[in-house]
XYZ file of C-alpha atoms in Angstrom:
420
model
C 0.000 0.000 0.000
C 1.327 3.606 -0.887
C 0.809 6.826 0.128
C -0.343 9.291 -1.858
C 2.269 12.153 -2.933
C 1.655 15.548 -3.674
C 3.704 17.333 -6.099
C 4.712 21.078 -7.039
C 4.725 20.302 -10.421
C 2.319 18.971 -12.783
C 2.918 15.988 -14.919
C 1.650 16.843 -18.587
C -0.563 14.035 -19.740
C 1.107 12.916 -22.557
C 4.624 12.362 -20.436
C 2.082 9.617 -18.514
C 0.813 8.330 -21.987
C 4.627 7.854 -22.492
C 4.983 6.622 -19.574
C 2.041 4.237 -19.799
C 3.703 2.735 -22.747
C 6.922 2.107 -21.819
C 5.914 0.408 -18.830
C 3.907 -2.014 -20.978
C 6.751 -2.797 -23.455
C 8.689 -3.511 -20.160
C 8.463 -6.633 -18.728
C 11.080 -6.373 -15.420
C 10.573 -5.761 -12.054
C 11.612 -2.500 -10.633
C 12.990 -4.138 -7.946
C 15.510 -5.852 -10.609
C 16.291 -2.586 -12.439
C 17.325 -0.813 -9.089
C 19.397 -4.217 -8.645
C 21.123 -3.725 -11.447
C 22.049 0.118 -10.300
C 23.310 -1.424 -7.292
C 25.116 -4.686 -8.267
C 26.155 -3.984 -11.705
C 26.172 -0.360 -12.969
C 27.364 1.133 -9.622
C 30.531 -1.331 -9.483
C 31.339 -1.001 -12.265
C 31.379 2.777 -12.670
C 33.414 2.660 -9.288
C 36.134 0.000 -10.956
C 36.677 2.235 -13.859
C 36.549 5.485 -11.419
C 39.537 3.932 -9.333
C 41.135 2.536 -12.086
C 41.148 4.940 -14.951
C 44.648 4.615 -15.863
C 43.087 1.454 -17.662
C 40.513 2.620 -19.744
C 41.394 4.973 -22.846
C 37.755 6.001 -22.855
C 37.443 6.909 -19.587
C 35.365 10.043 -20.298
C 32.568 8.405 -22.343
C 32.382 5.188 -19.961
C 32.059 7.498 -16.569
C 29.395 9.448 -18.264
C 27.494 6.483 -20.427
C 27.254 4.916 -17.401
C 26.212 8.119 -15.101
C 23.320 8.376 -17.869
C 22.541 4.981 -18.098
C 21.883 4.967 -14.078
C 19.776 7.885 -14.307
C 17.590 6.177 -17.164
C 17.272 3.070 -14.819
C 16.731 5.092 -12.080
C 13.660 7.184 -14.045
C 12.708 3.501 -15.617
C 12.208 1.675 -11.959
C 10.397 4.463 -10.844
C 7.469 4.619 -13.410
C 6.950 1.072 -14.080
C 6.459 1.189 -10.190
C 3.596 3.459 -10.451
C 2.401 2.442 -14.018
C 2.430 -1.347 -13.165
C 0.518 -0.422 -9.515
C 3.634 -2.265 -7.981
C 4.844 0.585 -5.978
C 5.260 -1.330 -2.287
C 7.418 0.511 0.377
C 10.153 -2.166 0.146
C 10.477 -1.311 -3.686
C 10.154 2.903 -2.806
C 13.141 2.835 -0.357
C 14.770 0.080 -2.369
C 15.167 2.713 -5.059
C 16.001 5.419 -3.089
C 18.636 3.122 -1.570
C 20.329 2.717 -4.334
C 21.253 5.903 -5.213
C 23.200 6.408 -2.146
C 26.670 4.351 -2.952
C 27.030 6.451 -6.502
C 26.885 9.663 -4.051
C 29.416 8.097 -1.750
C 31.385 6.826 -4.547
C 31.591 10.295 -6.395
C 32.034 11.916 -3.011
C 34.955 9.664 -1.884
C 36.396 10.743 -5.412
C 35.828 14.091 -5.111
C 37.306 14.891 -1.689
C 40.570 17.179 -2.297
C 39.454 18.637 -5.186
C 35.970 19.831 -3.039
C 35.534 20.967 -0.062
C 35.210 18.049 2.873
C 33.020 20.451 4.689
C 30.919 20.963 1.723
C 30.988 17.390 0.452
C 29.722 15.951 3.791
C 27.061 18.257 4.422
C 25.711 17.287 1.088
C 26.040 13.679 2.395
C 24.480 14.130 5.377
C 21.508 15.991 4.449
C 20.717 13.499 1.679
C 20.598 10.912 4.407
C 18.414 13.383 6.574
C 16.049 12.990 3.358
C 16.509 9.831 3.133
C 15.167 9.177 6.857
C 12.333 11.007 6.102
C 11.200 9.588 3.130
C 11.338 6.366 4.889
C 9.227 7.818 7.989
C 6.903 10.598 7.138
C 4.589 11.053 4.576
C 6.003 14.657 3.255
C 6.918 15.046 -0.643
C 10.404 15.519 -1.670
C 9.747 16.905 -5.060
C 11.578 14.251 -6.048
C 12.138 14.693 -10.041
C 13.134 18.114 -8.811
C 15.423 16.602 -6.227
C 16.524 14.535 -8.426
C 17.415 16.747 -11.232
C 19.272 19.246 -9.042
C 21.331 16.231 -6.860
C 22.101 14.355 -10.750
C 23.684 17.750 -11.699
C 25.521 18.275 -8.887
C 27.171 14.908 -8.995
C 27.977 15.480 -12.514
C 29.746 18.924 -11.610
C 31.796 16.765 -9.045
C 32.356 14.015 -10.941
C 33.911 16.469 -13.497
C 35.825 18.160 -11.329
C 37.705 15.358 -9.797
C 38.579 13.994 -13.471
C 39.717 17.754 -14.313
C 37.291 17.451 -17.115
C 36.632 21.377 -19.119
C 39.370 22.565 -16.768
C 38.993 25.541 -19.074
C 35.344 26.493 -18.094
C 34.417 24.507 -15.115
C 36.007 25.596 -12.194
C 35.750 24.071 -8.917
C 34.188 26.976 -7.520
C 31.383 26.583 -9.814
C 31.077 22.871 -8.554
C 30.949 24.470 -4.811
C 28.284 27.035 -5.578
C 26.130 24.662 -7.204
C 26.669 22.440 -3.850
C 25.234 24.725 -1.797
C 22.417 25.502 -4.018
C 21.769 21.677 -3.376
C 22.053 21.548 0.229
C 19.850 24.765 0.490
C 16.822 23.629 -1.710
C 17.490 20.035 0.114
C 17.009 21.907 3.611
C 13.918 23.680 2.630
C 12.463 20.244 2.077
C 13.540 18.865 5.460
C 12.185 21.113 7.007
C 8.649 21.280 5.280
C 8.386 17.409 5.703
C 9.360 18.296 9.178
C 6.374 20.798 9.214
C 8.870 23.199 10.379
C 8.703 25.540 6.942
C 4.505 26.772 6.605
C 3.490 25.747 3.385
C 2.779 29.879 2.988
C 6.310 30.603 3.302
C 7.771 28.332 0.529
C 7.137 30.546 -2.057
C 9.100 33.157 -0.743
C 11.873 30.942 0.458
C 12.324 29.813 -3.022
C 12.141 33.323 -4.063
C 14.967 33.724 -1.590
C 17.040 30.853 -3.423
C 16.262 32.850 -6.985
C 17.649 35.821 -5.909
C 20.778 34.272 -4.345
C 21.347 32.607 -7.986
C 21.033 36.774 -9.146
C 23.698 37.817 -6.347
C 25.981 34.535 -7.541
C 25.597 35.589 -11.392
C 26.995 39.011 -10.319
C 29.671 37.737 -8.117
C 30.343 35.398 -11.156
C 30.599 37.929 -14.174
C 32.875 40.325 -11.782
C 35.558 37.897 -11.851
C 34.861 36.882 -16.153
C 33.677 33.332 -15.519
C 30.468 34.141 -17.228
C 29.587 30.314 -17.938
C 28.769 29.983 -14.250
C 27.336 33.326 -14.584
C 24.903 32.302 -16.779
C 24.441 28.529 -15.298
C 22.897 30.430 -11.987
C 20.268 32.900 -14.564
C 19.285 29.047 -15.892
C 18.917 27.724 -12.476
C 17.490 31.101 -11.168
C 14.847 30.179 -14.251
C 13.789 27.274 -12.842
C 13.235 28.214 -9.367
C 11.555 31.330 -10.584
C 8.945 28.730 -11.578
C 8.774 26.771 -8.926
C 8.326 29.990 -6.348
C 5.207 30.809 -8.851
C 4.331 27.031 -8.787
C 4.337 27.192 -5.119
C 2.249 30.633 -4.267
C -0.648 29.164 -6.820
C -0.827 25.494 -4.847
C -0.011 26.778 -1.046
C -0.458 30.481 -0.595
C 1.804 33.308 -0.144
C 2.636 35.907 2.266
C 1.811 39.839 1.410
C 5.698 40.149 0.380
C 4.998 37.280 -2.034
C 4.930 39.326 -5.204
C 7.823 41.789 -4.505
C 9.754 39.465 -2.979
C 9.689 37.331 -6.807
C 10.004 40.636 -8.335
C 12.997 41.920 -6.646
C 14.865 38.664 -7.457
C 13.636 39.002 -11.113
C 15.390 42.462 -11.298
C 18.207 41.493 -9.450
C 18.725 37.795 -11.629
C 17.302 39.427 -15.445
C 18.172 43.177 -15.097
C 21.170 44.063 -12.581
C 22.963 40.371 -13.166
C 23.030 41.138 -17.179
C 23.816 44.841 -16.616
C 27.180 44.124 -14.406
C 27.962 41.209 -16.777
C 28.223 43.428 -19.850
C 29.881 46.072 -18.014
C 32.656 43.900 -16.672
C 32.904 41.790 -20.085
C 32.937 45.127 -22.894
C 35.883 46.292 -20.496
C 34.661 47.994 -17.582
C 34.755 51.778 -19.316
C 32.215 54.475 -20.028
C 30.518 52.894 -23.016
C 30.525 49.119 -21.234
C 29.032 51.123 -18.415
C 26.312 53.001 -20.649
C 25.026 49.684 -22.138
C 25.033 47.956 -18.870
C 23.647 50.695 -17.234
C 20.999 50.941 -20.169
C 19.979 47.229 -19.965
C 19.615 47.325 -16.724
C 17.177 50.138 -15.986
C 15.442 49.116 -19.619
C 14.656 45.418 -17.792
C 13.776 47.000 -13.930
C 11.310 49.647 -16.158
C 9.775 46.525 -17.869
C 9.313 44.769 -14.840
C 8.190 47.376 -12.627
C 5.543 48.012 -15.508
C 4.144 44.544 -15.408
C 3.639 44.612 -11.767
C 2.002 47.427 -11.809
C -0.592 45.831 -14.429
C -0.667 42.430 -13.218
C -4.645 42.831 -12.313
C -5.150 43.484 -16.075
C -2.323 41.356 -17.741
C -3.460 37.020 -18.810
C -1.559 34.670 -16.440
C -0.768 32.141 -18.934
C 1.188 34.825 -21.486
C 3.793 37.531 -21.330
C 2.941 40.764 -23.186
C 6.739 40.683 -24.798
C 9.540 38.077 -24.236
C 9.997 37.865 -20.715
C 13.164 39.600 -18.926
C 14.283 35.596 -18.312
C 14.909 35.307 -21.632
C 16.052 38.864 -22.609
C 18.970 37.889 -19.546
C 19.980 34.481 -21.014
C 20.575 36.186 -24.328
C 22.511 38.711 -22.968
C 24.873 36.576 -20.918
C 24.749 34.021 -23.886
C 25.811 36.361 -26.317
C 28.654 37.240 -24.170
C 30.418 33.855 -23.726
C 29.888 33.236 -27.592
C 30.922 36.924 -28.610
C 33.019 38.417 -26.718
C 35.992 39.597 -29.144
C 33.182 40.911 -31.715
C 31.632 43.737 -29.399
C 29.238 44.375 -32.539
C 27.285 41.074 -32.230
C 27.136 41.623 -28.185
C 25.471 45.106 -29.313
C 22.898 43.628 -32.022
C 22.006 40.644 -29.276
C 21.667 43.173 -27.036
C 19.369 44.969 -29.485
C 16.868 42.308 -30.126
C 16.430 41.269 -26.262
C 14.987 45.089 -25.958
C 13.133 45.067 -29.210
C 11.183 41.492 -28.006
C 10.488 42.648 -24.410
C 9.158 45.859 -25.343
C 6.463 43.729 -28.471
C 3.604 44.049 -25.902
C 1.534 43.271 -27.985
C 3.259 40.213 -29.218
C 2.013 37.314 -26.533
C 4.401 34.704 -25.835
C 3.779 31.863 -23.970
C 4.320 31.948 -19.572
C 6.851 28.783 -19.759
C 6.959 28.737 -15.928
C 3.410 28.295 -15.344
C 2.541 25.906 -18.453
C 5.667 23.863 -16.907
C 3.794 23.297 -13.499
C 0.432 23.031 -15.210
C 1.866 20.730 -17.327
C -0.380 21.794 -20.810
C 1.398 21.355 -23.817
C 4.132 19.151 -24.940
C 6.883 21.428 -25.451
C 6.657 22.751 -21.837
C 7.179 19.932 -19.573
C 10.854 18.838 -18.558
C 12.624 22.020 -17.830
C 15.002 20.576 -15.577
C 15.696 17.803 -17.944
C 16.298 20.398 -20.651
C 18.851 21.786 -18.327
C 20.397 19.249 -17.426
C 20.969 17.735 -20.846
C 22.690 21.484 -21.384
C 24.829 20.756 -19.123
C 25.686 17.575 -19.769
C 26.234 18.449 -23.718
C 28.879 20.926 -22.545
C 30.922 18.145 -21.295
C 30.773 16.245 -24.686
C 30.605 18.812 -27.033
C 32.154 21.981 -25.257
C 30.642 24.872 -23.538
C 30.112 26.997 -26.702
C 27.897 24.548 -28.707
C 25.742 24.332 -25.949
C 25.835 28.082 -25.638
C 25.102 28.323 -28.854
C 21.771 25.373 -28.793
C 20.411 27.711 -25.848
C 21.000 31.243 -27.616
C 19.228 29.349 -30.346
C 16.367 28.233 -28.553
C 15.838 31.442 -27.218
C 16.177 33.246 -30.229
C 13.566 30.858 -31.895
C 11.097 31.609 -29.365
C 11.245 35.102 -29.213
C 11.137 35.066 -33.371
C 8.691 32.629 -33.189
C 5.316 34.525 -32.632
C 6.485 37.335 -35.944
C 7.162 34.324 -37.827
C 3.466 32.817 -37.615
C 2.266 35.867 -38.180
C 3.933 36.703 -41.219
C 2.933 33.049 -42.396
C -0.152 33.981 -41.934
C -0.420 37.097 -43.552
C 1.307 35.785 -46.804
C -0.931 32.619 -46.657
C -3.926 35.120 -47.289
């Protein structure tokens, strides 16, 4: 018998009509699949870990096999539920066996990371490990998941020196304590020490810490990170919105989201392109532009919320006008021109209000359309692409992406008027 779960974030159907059919085309046991993460894939990744001296591949085997436990880790889980063979043997089973690949990592990692920082992330997973066992609370666990899987990576990395040119270990320790802070918050609302009223704003508070980090980031020119904390400040910008629709808020709800909106898509951008066009009077006029341009747009919107749809953005959203900003600076930087025209079209597309563009945040918790769902998996494959391909190309795929969505509402429209 199971208890029932409640979740932040909505499921989109069709993710459980794929679900539902891979978990008929699958005939094993969860149970077996989170064997073979602990008796097979586990071991093995920890023999070639220890002995990579032996392996010419050792790159593509550590990650293939990182992925390939993450797969059977998402597999076990939904034939669980699909199959109705969720027991709580098989739940803490599978939760089980995630535990040595932490250790294992971990164990790796010390020296390169932190101790202090290393075993605090140990110990708290273990806190939420207990209380998954005991209470009845939800973890958020794709969330959870998502976040603790992307962490590992960054350690993993680190202790193989892999993209010593880009990932730092500092980056590796900031996105640590991102996961031991969002870890805590869930401790302590399973511990029904956190109000469900004041999650919202404690995320908030984890959104704007990701703006402060960006800053502190693009001060010292390691705008990859810089823009790795906008991404992550993305996604808990959703989840704070997520939160104050399914629990409540407090009064300071709404300025405390806006205040780490201007900090992590107006001030974060601004200081980046002043400290990346070279810190003089004309870096410091566009920053200082793009700034106050993004905190005028967003003070605008709050003032009109009562009026202004839910589900769409009158303009691209300051989220995305800051990822192309900081994008265009890692890919750009020697050509200040290109900097200036990506600059240029962020503006232009937050300022089309009358152009409506999809709220990504809220159709990712409501879960209605296809395209939305998986924004942590979309962010994590990111990441993990910069490791195979290098950090420009994925760059490059998000600027992209961006740039398609922004371009994509003018583009249907001008369909349409040439189709009449």
């Amino acid at each position: 018998m199971t208890n029932e779960r409640k979740s932040l974030v909505h499921k989109p159907s069709f993710i459980n009509t794929i679900e539902t059919n891979i978990a008929k085309h699958f005939s094993w046991h969860p149970n077996i699949l989170s064997s073979i993460k602990l008796f097979i894939l586990t071991p093995v990744f920890g023999y070639i870990l220890f002995h990579s001296e032996k392996f010419i591949q050792v790159k593509a085997l550590l990650i293939g096999l990182f992925l390939l436990f993450c797969l059977f880790d998402y597999l076990d889980g939904i034939i669980a539920r699909e199959k109705g063979l969720e027991t709580k043997f098989g739940r803490l089973f599978d939760r089980f066996t995630d535990y040595p690949l932490l250790l294992l990592i971990s164990w790796y990692a010390i020296g390169e990371i932190p101790t202090y920082l290393i075993a605090t992330k140990v110990i708290i997973d273990l806190l939420l490990f207990v209380q998954y066992a005991f209470t009845q609370g939800t973890t958020e666990n794709r969330i959870r998941t998502t976040i603790s899987y992307t962490v590992l990576l960054g350690m993993l990395a680190a202790s193989q020196k892999w993209g010593e040119a880009w990932l730092k270990v500092e980056y590796v320790e900031w996105l640590l304590y991102l996961n031991i802070l969002f870890s805590f918050i869930v401790i302590l609302y399973n511990a029904k020490i956190l109000q469900k009223r004041f999650i919202a704003d404690t995320i908030s508070g984890v959104n704007l810490l990701c703006g402060l980090g960006s800053i502190y980031f693009a001060y010292h020119d390691q705008l990859p990170m810089s823009l790795l904390l906008l991404i992550l400040g993305g996604l808990f910008d959703g989840l704070d919105g997520a939160a104050a629709r399914k629990w409540g808020g407090t009064r300071w709800g709404v300025y405390s989201d806006d205040v780490a909106d201007g900090v992590n898509y107006g001030i974060a951008p601004g200081f980046a392109l002043y400290f990346a066009l070279g810190s003089d009077i004309v870096a410091l006029s566009v920053g200082l532009f793009y700034t106050l341009f993004t905190l005028s747009r967003l003070v605008y919107f709050t003032l009109n919320k009562d009026d202004a749809d839910p589900a769409y953005f009158s303009g691209v959203p300051s989220t995305a006008g800051g990822l192309i900003v900081l994008s265009s600076l890692i890919l750009f930087a020697d050509t200040p021109v290109l900097v200036g025209l990506m600059v240029g079209i962020a503006a232009i597309q937050m300022i089309s209000f009358d152009t409506h563009y999809k709220h990504l945040g809220r159709a990712f918790s409501e879960g209605k359309k296809r395209y939305k769902f998986g924004l942590p998996l979309y962010s994590l494959l990111l990441i993990i692409g910069a490791f195979i391909w290098g950090i420009n190309i994925s760059v490059a795929l998000l600027l992209t992406l961006i740039l398609a969505y922004g371009f994509m509402p003018f583009y249907l429209h001008f369909k349409e008027i040439l189709a009449k």
